[in-house]
JSON list of C-alpha atoms in Angstrom, two decimals:
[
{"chain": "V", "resi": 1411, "resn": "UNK", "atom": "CA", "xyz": [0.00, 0.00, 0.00]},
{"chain": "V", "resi": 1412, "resn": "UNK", "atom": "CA", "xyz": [1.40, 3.14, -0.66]},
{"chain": "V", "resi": 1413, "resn": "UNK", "atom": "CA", "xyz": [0.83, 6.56, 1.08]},
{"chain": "V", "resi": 1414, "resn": "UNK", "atom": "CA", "xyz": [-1.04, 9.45, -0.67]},
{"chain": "V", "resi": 1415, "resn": "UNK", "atom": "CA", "xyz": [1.62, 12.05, -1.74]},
{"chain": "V", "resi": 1416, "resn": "UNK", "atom": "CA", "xyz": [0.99, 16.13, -1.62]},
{"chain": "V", "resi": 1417, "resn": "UNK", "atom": "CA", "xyz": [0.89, 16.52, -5.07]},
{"chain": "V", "resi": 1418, "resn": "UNK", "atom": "CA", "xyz": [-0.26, 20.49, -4.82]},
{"chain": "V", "resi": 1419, "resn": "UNK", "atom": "CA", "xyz": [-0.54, 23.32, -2.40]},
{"chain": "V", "resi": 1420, "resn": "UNK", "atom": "CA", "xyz": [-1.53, 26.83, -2.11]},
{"chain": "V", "resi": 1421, "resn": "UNK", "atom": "CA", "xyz": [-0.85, 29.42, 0.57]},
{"chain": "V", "resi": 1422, "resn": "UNK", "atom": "CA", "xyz": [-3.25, 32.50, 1.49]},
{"chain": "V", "resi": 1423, "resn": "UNK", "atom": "CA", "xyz": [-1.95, 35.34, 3.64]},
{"chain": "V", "resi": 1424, "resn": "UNK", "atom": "CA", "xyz": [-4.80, 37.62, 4.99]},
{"chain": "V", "resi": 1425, "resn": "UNK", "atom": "CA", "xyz": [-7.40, 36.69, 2.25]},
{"chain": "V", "resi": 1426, "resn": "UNK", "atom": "CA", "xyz": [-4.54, 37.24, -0.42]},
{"chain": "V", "resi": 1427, "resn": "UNK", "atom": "CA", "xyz": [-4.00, 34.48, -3.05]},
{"chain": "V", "resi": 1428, "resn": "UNK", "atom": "CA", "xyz": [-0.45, 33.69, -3.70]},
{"chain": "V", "resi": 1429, "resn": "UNK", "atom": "CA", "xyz": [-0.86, 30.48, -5.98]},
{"chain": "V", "resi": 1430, "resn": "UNK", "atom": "CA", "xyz": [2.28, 29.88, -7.69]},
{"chain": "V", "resi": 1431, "resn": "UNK", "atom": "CA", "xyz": [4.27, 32.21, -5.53]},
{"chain": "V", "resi": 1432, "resn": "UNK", "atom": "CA", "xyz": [4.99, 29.70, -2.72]},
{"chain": "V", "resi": 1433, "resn": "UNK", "atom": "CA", "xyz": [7.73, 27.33, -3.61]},
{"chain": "V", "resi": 1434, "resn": "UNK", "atom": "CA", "xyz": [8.29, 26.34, -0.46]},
{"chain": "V", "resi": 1435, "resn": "UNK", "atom": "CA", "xyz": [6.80, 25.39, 2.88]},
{"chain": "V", "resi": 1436, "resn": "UNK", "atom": "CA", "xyz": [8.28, 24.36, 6.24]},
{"chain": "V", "resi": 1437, "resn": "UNK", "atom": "CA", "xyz": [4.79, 23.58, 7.84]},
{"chain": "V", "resi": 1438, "resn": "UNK", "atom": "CA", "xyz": [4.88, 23.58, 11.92]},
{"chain": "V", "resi": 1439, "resn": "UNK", "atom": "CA", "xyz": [5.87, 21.11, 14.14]},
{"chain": "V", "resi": 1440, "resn": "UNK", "atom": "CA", "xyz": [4.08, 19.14, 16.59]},
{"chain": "V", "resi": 1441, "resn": "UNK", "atom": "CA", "xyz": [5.63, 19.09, 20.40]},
{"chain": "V", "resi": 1442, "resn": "UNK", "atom": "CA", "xyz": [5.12, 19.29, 23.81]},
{"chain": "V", "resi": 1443, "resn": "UNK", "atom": "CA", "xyz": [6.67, 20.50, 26.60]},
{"chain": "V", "resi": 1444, "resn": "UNK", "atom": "CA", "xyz": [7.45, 18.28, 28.63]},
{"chain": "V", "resi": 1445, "resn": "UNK", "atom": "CA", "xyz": [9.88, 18.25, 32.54]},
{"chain": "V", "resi": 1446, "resn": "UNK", "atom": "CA", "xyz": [11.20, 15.19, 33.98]},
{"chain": "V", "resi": 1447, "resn": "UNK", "atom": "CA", "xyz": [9.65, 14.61, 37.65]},
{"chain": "V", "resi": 1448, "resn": "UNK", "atom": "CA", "xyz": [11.06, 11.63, 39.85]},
{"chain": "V", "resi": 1449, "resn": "UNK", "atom": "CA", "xyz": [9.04, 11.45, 43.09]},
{"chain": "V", "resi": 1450, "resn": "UNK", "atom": "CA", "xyz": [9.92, 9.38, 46.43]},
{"chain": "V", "resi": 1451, "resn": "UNK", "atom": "CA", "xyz": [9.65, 5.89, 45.72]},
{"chain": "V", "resi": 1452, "resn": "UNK", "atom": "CA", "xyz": [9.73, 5.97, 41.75]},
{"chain": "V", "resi": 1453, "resn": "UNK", "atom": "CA", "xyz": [12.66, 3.49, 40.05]},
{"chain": "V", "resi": 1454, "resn": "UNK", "atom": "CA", "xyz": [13.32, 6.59, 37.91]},
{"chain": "V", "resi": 1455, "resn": "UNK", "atom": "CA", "xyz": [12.14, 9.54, 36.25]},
{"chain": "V", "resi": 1456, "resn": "UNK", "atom": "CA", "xyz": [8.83, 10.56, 33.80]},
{"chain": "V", "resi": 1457, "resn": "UNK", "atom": "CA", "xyz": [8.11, 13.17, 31.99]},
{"chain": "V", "resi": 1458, "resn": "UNK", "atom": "CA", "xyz": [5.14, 15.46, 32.82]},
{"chain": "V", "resi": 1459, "resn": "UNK", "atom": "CA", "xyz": [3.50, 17.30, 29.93]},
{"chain": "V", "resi": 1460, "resn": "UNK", "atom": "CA", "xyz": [3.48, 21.23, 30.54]},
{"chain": "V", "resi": 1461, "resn": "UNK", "atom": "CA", "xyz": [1.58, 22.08, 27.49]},
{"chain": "V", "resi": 1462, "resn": "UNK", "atom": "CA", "xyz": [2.25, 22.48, 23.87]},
{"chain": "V", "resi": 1463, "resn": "UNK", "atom": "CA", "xyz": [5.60, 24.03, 22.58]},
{"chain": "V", "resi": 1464, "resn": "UNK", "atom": "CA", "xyz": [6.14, 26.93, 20.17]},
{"chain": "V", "resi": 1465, "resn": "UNK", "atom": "CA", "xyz": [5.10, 26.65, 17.01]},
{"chain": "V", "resi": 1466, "resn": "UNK", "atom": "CA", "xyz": [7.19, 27.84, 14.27]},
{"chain": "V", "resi": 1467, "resn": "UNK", "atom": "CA", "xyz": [5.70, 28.15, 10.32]},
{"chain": "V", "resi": 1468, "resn": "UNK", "atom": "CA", "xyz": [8.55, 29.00, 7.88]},
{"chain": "V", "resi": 1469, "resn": "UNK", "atom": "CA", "xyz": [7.79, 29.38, 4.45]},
{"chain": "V", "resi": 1470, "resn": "UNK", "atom": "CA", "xyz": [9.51, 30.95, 1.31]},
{"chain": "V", "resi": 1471, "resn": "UNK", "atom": "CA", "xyz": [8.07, 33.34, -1.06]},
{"chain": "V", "resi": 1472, "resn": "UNK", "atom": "CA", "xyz": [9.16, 33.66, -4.69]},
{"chain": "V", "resi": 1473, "resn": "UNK", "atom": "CA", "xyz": [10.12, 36.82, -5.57]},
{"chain": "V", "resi": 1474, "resn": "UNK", "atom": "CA", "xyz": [8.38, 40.01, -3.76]},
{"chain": "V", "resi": 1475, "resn": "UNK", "atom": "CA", "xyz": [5.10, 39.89, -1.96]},
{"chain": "V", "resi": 1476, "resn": "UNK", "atom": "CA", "xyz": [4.53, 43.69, -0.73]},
{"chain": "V", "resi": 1477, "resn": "UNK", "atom": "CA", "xyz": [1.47, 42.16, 1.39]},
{"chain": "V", "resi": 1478, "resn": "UNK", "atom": "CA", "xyz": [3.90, 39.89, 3.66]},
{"chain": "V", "resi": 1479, "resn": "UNK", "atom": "CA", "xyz": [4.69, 43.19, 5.69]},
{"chain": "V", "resi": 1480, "resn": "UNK", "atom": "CA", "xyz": [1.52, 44.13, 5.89]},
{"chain": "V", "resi": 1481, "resn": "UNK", "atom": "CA", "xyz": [0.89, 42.94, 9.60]},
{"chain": "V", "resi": 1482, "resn": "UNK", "atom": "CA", "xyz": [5.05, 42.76, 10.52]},
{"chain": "V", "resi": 1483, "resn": "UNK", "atom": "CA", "xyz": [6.02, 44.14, 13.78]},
{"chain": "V", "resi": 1484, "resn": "UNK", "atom": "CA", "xyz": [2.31, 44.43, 15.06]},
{"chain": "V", "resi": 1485, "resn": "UNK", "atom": "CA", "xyz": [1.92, 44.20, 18.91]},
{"chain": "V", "resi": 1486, "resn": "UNK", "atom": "CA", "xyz": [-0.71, 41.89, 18.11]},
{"chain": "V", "resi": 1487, "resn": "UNK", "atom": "CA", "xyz": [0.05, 38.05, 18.65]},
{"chain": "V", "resi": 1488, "resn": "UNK", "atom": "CA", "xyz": [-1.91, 37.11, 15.98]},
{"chain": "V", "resi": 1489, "resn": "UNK", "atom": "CA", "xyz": [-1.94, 39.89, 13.41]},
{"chain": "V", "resi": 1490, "resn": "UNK", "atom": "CA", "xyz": [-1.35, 37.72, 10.44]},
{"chain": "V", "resi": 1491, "resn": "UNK", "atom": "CA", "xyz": [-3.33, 34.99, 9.06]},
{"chain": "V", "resi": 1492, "resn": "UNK", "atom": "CA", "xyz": [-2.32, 32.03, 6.87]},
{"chain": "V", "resi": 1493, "resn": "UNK", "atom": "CA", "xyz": [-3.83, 29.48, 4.94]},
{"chain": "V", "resi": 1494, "resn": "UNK", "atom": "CA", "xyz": [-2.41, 26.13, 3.41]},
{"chain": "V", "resi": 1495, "resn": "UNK", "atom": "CA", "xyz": [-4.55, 24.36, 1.17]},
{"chain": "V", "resi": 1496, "resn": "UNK", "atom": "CA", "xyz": [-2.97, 20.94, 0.35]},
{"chain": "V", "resi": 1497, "resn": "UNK", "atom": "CA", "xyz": [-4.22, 18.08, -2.26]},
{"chain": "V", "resi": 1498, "resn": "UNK", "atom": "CA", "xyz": [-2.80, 14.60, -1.02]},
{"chain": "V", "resi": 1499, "resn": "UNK", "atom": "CA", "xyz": [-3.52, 12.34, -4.20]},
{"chain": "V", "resi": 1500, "resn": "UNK", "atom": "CA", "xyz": [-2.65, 8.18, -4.03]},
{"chain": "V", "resi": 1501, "resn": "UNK", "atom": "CA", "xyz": [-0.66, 6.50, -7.11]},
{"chain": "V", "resi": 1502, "resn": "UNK", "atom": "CA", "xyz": [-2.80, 3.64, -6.50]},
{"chain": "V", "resi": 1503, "resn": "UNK", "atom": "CA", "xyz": [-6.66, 4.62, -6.80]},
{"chain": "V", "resi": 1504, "resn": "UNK", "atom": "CA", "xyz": [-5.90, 8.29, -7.48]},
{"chain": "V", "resi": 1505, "resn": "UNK", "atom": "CA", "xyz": [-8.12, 9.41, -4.74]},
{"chain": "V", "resi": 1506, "resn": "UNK", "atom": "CA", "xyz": [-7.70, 12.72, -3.33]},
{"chain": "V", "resi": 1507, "resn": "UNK", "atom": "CA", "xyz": [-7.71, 13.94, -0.15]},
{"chain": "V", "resi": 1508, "resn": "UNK", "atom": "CA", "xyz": [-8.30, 17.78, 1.16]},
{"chain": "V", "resi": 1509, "resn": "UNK", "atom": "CA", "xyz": [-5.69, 19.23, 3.77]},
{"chain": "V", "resi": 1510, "resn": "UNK", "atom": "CA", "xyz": [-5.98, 22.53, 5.25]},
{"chain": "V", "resi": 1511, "resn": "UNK", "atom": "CA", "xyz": [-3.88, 24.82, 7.81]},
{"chain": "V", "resi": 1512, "resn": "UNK", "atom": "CA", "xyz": [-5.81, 27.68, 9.12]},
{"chain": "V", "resi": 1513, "resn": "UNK", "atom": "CA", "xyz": [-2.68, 29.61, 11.57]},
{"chain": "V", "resi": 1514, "resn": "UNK", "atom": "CA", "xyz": [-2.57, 32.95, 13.11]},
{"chain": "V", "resi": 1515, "resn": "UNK", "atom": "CA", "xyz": [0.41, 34.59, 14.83]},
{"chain": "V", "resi": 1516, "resn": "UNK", "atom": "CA", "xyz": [3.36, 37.40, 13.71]},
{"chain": "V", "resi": 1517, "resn": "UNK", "atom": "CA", "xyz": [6.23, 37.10, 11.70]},
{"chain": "V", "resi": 1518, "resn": "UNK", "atom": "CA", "xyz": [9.05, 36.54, 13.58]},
{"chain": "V", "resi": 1519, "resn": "UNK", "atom": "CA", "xyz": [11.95, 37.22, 10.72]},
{"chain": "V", "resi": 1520, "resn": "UNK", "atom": "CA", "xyz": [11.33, 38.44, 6.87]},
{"chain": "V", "resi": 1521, "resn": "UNK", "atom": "CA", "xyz": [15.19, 37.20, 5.21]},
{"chain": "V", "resi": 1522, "resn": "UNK", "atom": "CA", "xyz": [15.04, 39.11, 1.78]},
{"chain": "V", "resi": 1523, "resn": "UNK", "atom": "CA", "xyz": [18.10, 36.74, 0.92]},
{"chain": "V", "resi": 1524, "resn": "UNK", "atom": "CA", "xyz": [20.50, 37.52, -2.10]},
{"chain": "V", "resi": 1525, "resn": "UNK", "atom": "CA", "xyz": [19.49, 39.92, -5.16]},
{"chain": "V", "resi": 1526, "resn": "UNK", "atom": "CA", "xyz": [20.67, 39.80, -8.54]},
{"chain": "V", "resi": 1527, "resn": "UNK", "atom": "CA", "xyz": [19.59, 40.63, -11.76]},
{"chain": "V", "resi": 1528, "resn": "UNK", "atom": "CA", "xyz": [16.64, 38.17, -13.29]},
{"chain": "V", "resi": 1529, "resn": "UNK", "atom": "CA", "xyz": [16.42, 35.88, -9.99]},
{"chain": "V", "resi": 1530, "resn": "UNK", "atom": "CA", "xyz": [13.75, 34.77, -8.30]},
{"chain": "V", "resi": 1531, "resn": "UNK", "atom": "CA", "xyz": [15.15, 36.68, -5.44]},
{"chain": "V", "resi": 1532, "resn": "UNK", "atom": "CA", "xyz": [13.54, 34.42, -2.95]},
{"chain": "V", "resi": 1533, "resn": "UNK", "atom": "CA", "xyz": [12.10, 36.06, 0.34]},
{"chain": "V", "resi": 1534, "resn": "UNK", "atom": "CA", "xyz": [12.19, 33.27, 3.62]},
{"chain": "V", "resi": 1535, "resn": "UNK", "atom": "CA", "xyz": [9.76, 34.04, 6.38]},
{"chain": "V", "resi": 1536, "resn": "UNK", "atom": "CA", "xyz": [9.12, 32.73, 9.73]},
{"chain": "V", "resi": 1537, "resn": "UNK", "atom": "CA", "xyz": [6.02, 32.97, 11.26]},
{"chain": "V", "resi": 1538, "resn": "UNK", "atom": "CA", "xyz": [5.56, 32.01, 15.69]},
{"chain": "V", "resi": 1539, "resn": "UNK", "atom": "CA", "xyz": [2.31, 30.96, 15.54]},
{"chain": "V", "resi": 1540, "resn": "UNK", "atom": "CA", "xyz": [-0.34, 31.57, 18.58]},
{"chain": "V", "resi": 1541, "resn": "UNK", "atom": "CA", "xyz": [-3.81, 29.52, 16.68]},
{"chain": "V", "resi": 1542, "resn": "UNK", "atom": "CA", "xyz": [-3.49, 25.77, 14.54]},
{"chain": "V", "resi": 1543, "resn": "UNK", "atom": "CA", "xyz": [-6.01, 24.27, 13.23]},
{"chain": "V", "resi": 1544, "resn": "UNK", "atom": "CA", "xyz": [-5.51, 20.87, 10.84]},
{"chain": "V", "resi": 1545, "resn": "UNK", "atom": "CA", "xyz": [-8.06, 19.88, 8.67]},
{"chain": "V", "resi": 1546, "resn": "UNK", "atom": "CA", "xyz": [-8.03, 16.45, 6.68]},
{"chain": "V", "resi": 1547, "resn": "UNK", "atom": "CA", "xyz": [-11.38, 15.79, 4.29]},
{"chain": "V", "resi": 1548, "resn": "UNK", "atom": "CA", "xyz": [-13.40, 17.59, 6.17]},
{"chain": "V", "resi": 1549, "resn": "UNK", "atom": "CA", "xyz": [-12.28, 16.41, 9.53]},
{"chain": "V", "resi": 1550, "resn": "UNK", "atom": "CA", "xyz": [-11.04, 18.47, 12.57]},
{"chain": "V", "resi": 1551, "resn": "UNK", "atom": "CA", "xyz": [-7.63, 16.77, 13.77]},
{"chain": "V", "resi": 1552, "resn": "UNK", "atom": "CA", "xyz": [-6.45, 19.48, 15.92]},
{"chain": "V", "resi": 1553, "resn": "UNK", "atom": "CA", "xyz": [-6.84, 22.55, 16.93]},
{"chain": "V", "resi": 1554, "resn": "UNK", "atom": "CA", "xyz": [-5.10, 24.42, 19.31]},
{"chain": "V", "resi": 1555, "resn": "UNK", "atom": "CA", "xyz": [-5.92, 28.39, 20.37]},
{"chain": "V", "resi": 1556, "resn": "UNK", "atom": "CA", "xyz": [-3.19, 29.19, 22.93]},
{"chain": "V", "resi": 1557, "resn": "UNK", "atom": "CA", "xyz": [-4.19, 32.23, 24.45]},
{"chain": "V", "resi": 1558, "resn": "UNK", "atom": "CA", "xyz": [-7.96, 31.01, 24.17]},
{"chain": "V", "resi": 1559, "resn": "UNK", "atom": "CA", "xyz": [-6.52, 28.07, 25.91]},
{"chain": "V", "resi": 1560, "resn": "UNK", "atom": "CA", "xyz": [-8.53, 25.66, 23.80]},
{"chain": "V", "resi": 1561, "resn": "UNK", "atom": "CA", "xyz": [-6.58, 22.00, 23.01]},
{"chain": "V", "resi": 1562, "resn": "UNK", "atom": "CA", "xyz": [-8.77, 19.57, 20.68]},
{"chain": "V", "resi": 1563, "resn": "UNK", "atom": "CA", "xyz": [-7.48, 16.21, 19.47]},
{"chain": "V", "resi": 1564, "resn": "UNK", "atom": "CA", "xyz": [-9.86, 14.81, 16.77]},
{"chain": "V", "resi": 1565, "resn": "UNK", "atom": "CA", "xyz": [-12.99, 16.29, 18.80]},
{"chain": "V", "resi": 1566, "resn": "UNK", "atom": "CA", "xyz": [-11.38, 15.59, 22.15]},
{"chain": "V", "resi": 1567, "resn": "UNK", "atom": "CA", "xyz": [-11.38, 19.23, 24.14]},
{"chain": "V", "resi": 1568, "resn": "UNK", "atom": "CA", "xyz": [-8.55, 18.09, 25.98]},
{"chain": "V", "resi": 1569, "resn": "UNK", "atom": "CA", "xyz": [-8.25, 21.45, 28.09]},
{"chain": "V", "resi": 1570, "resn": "UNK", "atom": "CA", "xyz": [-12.07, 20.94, 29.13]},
{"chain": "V", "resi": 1571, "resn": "UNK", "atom": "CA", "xyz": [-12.27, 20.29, 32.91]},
{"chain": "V", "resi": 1572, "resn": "UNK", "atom": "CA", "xyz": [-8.85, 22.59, 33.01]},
{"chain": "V", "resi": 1573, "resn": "UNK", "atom": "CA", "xyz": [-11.31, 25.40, 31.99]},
{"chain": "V", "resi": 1574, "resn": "UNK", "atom": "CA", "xyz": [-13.84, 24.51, 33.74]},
{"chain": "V", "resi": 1575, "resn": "UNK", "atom": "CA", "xyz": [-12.16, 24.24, 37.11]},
{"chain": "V", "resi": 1576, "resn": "UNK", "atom": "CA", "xyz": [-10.50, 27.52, 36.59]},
{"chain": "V", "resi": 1577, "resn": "UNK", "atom": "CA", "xyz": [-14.02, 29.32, 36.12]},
{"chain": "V", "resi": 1578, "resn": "UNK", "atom": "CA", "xyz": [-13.15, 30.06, 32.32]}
]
């Protein structure tokens, strides 16, 4: 069996289309936090989850997009908004299979690399990211609003009784 491929994607920054202008894509990792505890009468030490890590998208524009500054340097965490739309296709039935990235947060670095004369003149951005939410055919796999404090694994509001016993 083999695994369906991305065979296309697209990028929108705050509503703007940049199909074809997005070679490249870095997309965020998942990770957690996570401190080793050893307790009184444990063999050894465990790690206790403290909540999800930063999230880091970096992504490279071809050529100049006057829109990426649009929101850079705002004292807003989550000034700019991005959009990856991904088509996963298999070589065996040739089904496809919607992906999309809805993230929020601010650019952290804009690198308008090297210059020259009839170059693409790439531009590499990195974006912290304070919102993710992956969607595959339709179905919510996570989401995760930091500051809104919201967690959800396929469904699962894993932050619920958190919430809820801090009167949020």
């Amino acid at each position: 069996m083999l695994p369906k491929i991305l065979k296309d994607f697209n990028l929108f920054g705050d509503g703007n289309n940049w199909q074809g202008m997005i070679p490249e894509l870095t997309l965020p990792e998942m990770a957690r936090r996570m401190v080793e505890y050893e307790g009184g009468g444990m063999d050894g030490p465990i790690e206790v989850d403290q909540g999800g890590a930063l999230q880091e998208f970096e992504w490279t524009a071809g050529g100049m997009i006057v829109e990426i500054f649009d929101s850079f340097g705002s004292p807003v965490h989550d000034a700019a908004l991005l959009r990856m739309t991904g088509s996963y296709e298999s070589d065996e039935t040739g089904e496809t299979t919607p992906v999309e990235i809805v993230m929020r947060g601010r650019h952290k670095t804009i690198a308008l690399g090297d210059a020259s004369k009839g170059d693409n003149n790439q531009i590499s951005v990195t974006t912290t990211l304070s919102y993710f939410k992956l969607t595959v055919d339709g179905e919510e796999i996570i989401e995760r609003d930091v500051p809104g404090f919201v967690f959800r694994v396929r469904g699962e509001d894993r932050y619920a009784e958190r919430r809820q016993n801090l009167g949020l």
